[in-house]
Coordinates of C-alpha atoms in Angstrom, one line a residue:
X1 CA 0.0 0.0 0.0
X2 CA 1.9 3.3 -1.4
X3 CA 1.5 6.6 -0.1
X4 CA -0.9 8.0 -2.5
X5 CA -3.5 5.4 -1.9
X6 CA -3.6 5.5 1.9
X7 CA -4.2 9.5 1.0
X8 CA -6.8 8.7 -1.7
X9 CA -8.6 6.6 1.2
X10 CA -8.4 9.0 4.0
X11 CA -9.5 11.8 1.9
X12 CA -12.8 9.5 0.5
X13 CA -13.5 9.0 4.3
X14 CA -13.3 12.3 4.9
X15 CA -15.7 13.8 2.6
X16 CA -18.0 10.9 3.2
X17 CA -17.8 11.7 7.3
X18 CA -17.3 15.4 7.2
X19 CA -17.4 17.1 3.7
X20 CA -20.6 15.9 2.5
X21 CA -23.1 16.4 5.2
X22 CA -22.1 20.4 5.7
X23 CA -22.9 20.7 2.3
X24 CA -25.9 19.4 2.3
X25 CA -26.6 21.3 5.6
X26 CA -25.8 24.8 3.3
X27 CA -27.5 23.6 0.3
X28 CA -30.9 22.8 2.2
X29 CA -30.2 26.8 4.0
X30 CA -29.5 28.0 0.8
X31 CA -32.6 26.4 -0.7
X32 CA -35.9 26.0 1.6
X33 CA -37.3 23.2 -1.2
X34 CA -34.1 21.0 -1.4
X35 CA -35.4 18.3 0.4
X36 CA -37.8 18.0 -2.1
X37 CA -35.6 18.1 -4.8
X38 CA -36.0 21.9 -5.9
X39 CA -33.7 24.8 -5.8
X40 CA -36.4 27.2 -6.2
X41 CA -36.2 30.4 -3.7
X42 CA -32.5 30.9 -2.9
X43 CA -31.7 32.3 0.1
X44 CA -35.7 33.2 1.1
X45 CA -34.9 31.7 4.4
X46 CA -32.8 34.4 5.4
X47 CA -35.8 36.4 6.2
X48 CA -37.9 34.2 8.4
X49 CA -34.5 33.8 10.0
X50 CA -33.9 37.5 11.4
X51 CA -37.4 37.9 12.0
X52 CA -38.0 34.4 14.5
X53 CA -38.5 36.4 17.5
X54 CA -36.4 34.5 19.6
X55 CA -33.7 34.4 17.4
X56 CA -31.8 37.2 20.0
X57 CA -32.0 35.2 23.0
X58 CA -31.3 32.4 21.8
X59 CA -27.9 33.6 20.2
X60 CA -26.8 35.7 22.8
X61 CA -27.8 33.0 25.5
X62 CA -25.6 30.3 23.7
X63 CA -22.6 32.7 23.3
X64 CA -23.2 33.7 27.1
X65 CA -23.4 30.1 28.4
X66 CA -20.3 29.1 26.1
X67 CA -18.0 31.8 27.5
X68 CA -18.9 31.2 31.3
X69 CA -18.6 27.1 30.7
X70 CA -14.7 28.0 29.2
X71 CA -13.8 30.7 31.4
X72 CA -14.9 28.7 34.4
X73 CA -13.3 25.6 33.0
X74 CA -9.9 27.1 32.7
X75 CA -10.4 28.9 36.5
X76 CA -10.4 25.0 37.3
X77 CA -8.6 22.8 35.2
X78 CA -5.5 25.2 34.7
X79 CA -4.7 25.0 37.8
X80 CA -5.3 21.3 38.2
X81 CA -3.8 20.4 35.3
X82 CA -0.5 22.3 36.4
X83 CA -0.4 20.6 39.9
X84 CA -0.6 17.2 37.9
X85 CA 1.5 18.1 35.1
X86 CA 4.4 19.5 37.2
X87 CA 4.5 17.9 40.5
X88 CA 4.8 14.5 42.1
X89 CA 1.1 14.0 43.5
X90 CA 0.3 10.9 45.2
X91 CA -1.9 8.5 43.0
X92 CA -1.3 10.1 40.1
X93 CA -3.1 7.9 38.0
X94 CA -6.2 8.4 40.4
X95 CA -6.4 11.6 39.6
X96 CA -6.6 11.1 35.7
X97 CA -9.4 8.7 36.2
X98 CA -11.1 10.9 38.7
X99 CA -11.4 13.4 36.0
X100 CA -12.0 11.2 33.1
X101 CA -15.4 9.9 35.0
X102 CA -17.4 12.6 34.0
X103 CA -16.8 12.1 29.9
X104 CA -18.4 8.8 31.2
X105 CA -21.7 10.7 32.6
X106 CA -23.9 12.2 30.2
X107 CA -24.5 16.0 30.9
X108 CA -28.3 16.0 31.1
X109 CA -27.6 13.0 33.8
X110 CA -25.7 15.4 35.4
X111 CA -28.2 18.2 35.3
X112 CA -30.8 15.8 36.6
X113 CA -28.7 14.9 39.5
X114 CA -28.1 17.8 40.8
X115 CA -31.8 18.6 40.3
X116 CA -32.6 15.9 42.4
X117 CA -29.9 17.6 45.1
X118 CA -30.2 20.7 44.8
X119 CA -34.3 21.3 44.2
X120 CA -36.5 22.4 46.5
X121 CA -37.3 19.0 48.8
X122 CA -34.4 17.9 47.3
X123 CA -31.7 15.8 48.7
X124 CA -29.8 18.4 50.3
X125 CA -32.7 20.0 51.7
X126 CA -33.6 17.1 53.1
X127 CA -30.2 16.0 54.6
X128 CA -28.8 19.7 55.8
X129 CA -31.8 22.1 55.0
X130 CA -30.1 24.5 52.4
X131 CA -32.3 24.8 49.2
X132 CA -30.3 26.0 46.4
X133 CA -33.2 25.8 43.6
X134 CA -32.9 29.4 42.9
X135 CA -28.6 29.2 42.0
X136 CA -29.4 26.1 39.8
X137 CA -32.3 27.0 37.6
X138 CA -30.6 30.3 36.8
X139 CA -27.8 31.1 33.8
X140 CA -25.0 30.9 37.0
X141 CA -26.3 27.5 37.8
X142 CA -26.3 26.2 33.7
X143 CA -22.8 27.2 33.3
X144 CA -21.7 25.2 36.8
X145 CA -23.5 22.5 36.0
X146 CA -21.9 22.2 32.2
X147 CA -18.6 23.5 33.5
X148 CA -18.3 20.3 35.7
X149 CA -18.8 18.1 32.8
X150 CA -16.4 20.0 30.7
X151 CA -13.2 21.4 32.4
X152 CA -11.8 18.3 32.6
X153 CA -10.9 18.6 28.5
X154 CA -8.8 21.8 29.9
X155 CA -7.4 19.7 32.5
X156 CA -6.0 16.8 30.5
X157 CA -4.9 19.4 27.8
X158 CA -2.9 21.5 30.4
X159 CA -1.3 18.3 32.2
X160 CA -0.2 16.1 29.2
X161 CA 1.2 19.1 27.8
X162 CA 3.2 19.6 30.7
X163 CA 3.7 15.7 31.2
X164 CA 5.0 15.7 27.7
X165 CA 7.2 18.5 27.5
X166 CA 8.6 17.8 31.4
X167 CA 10.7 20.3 33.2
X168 CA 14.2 20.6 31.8
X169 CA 13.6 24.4 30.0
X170 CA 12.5 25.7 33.3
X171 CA 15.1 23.7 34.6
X172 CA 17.2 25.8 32.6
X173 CA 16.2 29.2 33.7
X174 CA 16.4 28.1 37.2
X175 CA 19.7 27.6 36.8
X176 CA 20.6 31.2 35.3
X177 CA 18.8 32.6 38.4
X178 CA 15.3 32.5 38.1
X179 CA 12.7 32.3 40.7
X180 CA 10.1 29.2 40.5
X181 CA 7.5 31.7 39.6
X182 CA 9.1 33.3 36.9
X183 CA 10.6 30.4 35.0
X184 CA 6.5 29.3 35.4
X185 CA 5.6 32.5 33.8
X186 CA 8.1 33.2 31.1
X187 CA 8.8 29.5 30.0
X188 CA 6.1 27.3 31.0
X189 CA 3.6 29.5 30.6
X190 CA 4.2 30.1 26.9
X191 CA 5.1 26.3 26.3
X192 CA 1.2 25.7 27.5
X193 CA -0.4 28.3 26.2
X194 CA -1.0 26.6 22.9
X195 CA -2.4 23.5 24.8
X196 CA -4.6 26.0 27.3
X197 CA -5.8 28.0 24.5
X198 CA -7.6 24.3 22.6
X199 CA -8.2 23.4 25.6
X200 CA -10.7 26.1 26.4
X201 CA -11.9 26.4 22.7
X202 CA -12.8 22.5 23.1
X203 CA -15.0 23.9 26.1
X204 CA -16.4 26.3 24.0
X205 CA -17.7 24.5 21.2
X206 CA -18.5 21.5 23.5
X207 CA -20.5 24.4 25.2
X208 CA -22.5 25.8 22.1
X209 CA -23.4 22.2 21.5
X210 CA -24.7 20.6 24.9
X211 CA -28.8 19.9 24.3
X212 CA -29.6 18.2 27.2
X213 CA -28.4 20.5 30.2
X214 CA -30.5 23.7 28.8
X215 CA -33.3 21.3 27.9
X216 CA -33.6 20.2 31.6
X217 CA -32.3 23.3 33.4
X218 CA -33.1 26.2 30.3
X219 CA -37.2 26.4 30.4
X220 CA -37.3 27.1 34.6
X221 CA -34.3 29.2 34.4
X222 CA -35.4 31.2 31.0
X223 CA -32.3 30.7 29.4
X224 CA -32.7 29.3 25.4
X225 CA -29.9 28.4 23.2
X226 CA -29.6 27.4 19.9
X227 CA -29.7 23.4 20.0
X228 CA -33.1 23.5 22.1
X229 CA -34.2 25.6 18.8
X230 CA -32.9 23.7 16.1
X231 CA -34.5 20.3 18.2
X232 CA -37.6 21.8 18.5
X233 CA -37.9 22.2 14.2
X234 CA -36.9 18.8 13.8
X235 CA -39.0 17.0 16.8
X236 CA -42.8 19.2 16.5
X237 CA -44.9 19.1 13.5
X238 CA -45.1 20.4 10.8
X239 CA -40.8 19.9 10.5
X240 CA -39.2 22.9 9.5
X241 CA -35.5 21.7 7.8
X242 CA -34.7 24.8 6.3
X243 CA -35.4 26.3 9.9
X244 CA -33.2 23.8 10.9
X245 CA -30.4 24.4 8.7
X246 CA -30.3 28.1 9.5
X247 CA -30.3 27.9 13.0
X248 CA -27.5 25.0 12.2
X249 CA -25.2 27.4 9.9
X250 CA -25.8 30.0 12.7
X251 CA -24.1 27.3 14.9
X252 CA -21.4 26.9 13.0
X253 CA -20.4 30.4 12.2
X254 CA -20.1 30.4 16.2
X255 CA -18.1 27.4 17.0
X256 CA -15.9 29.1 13.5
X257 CA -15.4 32.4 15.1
X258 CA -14.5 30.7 18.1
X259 CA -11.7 28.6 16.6
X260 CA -10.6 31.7 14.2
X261 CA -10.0 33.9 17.4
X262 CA -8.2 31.2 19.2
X263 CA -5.6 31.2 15.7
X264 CA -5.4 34.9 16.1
X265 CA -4.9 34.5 20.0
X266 CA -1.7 32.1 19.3
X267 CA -0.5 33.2 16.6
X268 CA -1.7 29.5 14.5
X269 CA 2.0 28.0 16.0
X270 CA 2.2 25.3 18.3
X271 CA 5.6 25.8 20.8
X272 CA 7.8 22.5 21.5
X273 CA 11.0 21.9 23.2
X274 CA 14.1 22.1 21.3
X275 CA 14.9 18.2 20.6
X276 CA 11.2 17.9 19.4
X277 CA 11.5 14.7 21.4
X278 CA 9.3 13.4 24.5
X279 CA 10.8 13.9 28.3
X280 CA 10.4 11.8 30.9
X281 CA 8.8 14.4 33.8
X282 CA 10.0 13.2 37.3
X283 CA 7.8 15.9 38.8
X284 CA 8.5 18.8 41.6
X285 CA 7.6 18.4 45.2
X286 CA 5.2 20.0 46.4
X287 CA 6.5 19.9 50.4
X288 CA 3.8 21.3 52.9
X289 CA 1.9 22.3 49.8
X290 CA 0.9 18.9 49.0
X291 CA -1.8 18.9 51.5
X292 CA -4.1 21.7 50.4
X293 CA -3.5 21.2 46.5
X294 CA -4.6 17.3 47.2
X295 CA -8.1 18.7 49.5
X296 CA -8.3 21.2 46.2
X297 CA -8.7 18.3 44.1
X298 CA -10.6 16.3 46.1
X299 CA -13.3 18.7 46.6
X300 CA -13.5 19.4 42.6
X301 CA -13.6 15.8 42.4
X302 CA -16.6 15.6 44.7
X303 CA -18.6 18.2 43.1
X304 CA -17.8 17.0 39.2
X305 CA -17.9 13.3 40.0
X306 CA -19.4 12.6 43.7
X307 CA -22.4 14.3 43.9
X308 CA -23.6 13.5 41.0
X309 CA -22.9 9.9 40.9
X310 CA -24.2 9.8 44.3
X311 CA -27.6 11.5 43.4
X312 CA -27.7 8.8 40.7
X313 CA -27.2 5.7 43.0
X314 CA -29.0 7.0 45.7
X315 CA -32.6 7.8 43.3
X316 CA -32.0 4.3 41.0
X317 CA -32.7 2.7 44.6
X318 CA -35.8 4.5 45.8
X319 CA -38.9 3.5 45.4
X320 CA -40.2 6.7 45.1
X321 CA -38.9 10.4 45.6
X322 CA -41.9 11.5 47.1
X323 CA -40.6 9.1 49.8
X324 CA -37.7 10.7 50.6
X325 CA -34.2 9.7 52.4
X326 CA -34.9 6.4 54.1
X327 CA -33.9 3.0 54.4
X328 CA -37.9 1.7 53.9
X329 CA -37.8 3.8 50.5
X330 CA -35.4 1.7 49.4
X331 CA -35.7 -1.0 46.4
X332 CA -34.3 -3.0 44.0
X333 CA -37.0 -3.2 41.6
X334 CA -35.6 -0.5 38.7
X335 CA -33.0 -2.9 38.6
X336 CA -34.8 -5.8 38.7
X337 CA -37.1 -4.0 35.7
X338 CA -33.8 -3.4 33.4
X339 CA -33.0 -7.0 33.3
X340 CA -36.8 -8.1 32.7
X341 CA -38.2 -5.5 30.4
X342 CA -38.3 -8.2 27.5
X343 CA -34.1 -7.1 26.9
X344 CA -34.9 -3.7 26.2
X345 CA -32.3 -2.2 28.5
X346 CA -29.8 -4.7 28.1
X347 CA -30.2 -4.7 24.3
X348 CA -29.7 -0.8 24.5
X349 CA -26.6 -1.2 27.0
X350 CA -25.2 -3.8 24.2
X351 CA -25.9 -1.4 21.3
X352 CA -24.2 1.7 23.0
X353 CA -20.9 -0.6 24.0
X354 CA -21.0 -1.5 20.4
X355 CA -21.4 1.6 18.7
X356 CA -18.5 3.3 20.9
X357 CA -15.8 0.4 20.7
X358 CA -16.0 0.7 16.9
X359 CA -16.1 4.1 16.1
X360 CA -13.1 4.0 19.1
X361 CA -11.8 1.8 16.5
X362 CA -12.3 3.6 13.2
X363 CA -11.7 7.2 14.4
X364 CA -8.5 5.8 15.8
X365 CA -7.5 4.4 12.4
X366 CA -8.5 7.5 10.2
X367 CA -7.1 9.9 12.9
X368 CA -3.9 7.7 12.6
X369 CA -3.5 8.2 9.4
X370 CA -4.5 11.9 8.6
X371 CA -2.1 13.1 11.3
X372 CA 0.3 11.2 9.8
X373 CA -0.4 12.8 5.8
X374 CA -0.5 15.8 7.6
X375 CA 2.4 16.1 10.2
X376 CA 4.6 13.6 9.0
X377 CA 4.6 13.2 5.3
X378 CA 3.5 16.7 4.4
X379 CA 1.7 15.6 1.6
X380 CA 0.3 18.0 -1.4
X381 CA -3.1 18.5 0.0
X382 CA -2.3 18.1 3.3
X383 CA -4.1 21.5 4.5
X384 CA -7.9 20.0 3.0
X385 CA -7.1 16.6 4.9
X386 CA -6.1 18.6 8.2
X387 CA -9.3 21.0 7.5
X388 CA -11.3 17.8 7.0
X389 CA -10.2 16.1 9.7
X390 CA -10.6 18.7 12.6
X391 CA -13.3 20.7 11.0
X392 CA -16.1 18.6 13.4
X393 CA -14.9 19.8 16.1
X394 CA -16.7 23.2 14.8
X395 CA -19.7 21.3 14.2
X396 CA -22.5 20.7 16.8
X397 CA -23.6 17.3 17.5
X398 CA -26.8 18.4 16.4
X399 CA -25.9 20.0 13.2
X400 CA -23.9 16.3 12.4
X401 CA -27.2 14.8 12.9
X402 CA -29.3 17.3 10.8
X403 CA -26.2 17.4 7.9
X404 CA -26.8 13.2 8.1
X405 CA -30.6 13.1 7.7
X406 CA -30.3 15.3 4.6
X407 CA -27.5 13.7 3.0
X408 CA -28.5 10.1 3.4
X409 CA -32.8 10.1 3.4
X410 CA -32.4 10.3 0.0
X411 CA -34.1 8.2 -3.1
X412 CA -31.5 8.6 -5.2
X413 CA -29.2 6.6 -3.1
X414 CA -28.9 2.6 -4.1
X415 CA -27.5 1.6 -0.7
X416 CA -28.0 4.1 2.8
X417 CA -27.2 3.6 5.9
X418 CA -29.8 6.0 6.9
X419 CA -32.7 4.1 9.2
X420 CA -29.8 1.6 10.6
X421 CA -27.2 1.5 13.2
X422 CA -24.8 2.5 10.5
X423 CA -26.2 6.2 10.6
X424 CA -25.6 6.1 14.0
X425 CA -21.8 5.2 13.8
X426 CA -21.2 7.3 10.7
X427 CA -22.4 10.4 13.0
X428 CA -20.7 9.3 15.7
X429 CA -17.4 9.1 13.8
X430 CA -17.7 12.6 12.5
X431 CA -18.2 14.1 16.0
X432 CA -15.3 12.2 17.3
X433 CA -12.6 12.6 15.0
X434 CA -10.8 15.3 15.6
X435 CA -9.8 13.9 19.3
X436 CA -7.5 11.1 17.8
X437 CA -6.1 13.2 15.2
X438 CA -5.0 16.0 17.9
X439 CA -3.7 13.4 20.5
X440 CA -1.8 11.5 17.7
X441 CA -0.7 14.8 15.7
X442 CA 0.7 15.9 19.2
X443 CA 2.5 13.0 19.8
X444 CA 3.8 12.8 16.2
X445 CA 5.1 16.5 16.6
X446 CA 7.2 15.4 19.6
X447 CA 8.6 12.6 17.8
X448 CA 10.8 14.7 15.6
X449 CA 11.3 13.9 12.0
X450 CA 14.3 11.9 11.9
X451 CA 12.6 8.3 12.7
X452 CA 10.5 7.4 9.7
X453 CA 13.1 8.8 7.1
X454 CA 15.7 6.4 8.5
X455 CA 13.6 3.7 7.8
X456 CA 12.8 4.8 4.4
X457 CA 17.0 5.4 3.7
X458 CA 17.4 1.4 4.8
X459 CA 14.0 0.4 2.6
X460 CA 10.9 0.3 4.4
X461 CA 7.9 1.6 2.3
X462 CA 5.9 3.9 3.6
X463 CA 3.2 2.1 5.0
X464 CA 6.0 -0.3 6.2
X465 CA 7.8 2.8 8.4
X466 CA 4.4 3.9 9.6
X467 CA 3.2 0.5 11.0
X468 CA 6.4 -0.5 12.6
X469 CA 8.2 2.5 13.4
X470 CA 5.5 5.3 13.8
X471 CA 2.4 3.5 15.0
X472 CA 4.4 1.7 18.3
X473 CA 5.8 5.6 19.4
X474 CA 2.5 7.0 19.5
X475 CA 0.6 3.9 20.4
X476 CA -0.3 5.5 24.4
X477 CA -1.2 8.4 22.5
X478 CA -4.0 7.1 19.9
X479 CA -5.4 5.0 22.9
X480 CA -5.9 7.7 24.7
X481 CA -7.9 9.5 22.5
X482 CA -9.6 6.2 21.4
X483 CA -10.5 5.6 25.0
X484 CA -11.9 9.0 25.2
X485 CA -13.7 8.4 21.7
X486 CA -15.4 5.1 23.6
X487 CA -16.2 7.4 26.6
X488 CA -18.1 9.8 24.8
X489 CA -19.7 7.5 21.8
X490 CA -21.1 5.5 24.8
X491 CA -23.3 8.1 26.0
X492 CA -24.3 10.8 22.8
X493 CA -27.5 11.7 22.8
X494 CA -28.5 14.8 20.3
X495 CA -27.6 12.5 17.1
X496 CA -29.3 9.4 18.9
X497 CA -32.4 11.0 19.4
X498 CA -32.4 12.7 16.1
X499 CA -31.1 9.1 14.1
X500 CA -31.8 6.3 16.0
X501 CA -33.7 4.1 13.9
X502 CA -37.4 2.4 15.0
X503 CA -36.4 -0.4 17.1
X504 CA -33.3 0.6 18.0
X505 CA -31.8 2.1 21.4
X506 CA -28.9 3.3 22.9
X507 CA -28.4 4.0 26.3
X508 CA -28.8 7.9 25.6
X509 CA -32.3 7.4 24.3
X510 CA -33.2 4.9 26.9
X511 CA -32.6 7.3 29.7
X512 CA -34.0 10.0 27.9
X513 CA -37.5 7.8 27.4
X514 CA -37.4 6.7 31.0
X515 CA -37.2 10.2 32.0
X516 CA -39.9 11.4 29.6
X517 CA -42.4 8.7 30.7
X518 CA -41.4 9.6 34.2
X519 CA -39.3 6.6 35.6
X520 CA -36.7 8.3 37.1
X521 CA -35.7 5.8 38.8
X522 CA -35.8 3.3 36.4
X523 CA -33.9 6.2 34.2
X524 CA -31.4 6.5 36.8
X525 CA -30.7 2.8 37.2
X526 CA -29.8 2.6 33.8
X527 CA -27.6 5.5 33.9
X528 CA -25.6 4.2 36.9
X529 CA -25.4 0.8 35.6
X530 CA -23.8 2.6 32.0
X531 CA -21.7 4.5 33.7
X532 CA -20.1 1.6 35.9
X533 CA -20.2 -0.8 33.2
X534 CA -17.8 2.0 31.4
X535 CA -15.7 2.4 34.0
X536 CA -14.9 -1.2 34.3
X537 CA -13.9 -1.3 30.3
X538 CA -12.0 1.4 30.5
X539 CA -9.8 0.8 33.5
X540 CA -9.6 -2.6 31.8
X541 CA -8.1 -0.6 28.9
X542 CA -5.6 1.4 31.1
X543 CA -4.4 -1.8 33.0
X544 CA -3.6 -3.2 29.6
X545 CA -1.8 -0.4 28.0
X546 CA 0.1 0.2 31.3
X547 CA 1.3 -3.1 31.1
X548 CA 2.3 -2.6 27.2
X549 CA 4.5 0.4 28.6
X550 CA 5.9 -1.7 30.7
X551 CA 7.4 -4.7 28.2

């Protein structure tokens, strides 16, 4: 296999992943009749558009929301991310999975469980009398809520930054007679500011695209924002696509701003160490300090993983909520209902697993190998594969799902995946591509470029130097971000509601249906069983990939 057909196949995928449903999604805005097969009346959606009445909130909500989620997510995971990146903190690896366990929970579980805390007669009311109900259904208690489901993409940016660059330039100025909080300042600093700076653009756009918290918190708190309007023309009747595809492009132009800014912001360089090669960190220590950054982390923990979860367990065991906090409240029968419910739950927990270990699978593949074209090889054409390939990031879940459901409900098509599970792992593929091609592009950067074209001088092909040379040095890398693919894959649900098929469920959409019909326990049952079911995988993974590291 030659060079220019592994770039021939990556650049097919792409289109067929990325390229094709954004130009459906501007053809159909463009053209109000498209999905009927008519170009007629160019742009005469632009004017229903600027006249929807609640086209002003809901813009400047979502930009408001967005901003708080990624300011407040750098206030946290910056400094976190610093104390794990640059010190020697007991458990170490602890701490990673900690903060990984919240990629694990979706974030309108999240938003439910802290409803069920923090409401009035809620759990916290009824264990120490404080009733928060007015901080949580407000635009302060969205952006919390999100912001502890998010900041950990600002964490693990900041701390494998640091992790992989290590020490030795600050070192160096340390040396020549700078204090610890300068070298910080004038070489770390600028070393992470590349990695801060994508980190909090992640939160951002992962921001601008969250359905489920504003749909649970948004309507008692007044705040709209763009996805609750774009769901609302594709779930009521009559269906409004063009609608749809406005609000969808208005998304975009958003999360394209965003990442346009960010490019101004840092210049569009990425800063390395001189060798261009990985260092091993060994860590400062952190002396008396040790004890209030660990209690720093541990409470962040608690609120972004504890009491949450906790509110989870605790309602998937009641009988009722009307019943309160007590042990003659409790039950086992939402469990006992998952496994009995002629294999509907179990079928869904099978169909999630399986839809997130194989777009883990293919998004780890593709993002291997545009990183690769891209950083690597340098091909011609490298810039519309490295578009292609982090361009989702920009795009909504929702606006994937809507760009899918105009490209593939089509007659014209003699094979679609559209009305399957296919549609379902092409969408989540899209969404989750650009997190293997950044970890493995990262990781290629610090390789240097000396490697592969010693491989080539003694005769290895191409494809030869990239499977034995390349793909072994940033291995820990691509199963990172394949881990975090699984993680996230396993609990979608904007482009599961919009294109699950009849008859088939993911755990997203079984939640969702429990919650709808009012099972909240049953609902929450499911939801704790998903999310300990994933942690058991993916510590599985770690343990295995750990013990790789260590042949």
């Amino acid at each position: 296999m030659n060079q220019r057909l592994i770039s021939l196949m990556t650049i097919a995928v792409l289109v067929i992943l990325v390229a094709l449903p954004l130009v459906f999604i501007v053809l159909q805005a463009v053209f109000p009749q498209f999905s009927a097969g008519s170009l007629a009346g160019a742009f005469s959606g632009v004017g229903p558009l600027f006249s929807e009445p609640q086209l002003a909130a809901m813009f400047s909500g979502t930009l408001q929301i967005a901003l708080g989620v990624s300011l407040l997510s750098a206030a946290i995971g910056l400094p976190l991310g610093v104390a794990r990146g640059l010190f020697n903190l007991p458990c170490p690896r602890l701490w990673d999975l900690l903060f990984l366990i919240p990629f694990l929970t979706p974030p309108y579980i999240a938003a439910l469980s802290w409803m069920l805390v923090l409401q009035t007669n809620g759990y916290l009311a009824q264990l120490l009398g404080f009733d928060l109900n007015a901080l949580l259904f407000s635009k302060s208690g969205i952006v919390l809520v999100m912001t502890l489901n998010i900041f950990p993409v600002v964490y693990f940016a900041v701390s494998r930054s640091l992790l992989a660059s290590g020490q030795r330039l600050a070192l160096v100025a340390r040396v020549h007679g700078a204090t610890p909080w300068r070298a910080f300042l004038h070489v770390t600093m600028p070393m992470l500011s590349p990695a801060l700076a994508a980190g909090m653009l992640l939160a951002f756009t992962l921001a601008i695209e969250e359905y489920g918290v504003p749909a649970a918190l948004g309507t008692r708190s007044g705040v709209v924002m763009l996805t609750v309007g774009i769901e609302k023309r594709l779930a009521d009747w009559p269906v409004d696509l063009p609608g749809a595809s406005m609000l969808s492009l208005v998304l975009v132009v958003i999360a394209l701003s965003a990442w346009w800014l960010q490019g101004k912001l840092t210049g569009g360089k990425d800063v390395t160490s001189v060798t261009g090669k990985p260092t091993e960190n060994s860590g400062a220590t952190l002396g008396v300090a040790a004890v209030p950054v660990v209690l720093v982390m541990a409470c962040v923990g608690f609120l972004a993983v504890g009491v949450p979860g906790l509110s989870m367990a605790v309602t998937g065991i009641m009988s009722t909520l009307s019943g309160g906090l007590s042990l003659a409240n409790a039950t086992t029968s939402h469990y006992a209902a998952l496994f009995a419910q002629q294999g509907d739950a179990l079928t869904a927990l099978g169909t999630s697993l399986s839809l997130a270990f194989a777009s883990a699978l293919v998004t780890g593949f593709v993002g291997l190998l545009a990183a690769w074209l891209v950083v690597v090889q340098k091909i011609k054409g490298s810039r519309v594969i490295d578009a292609l390939s982090l361009m989702p990031a920009a795009l909504p879940s929702i606006v994937v799902g809507v760009g899918l459901i105009l490209l593939w409900n089509r007659s014209f098509w003699p094979v679609s995946p559209y009305n399957s599970w296919a549609i379902l792992l092409l969408s989540y593929c899209c969404l989750l591509l650009p997190w293997p091609v950044r970890y493995v592009g990262s990781a290629l950067r610090q390789l240097g470029g000396n490697l592969e074209p010693a491989a080539r001088v003694h005769g290895a092909s191409a494809f030869q130097a990239l499977r034995f040379i390349v793909l072994p040095l940033v291995f820990p890398a691509m199963l990172a971000a394949m881990l975090m693919v699984f993680a996230i894959a396993s609990r979608e649900l904007v482009t599961s509601l919009l294109l699950a098929p009849a008859g088939t469920q993911t755990v997203a959409v079984f939640i969702w249906r429990q919650f709808e019909q009012g099972s909240v326990g049953q609902g929450m049952a499911m939801a704790t069983l998903t999310l300990v079911t994933g942690l058991i995988l993916m510590l599985t993974a770690l343990a295995i990939m750990q013990r790789g590291t260590q042949r």
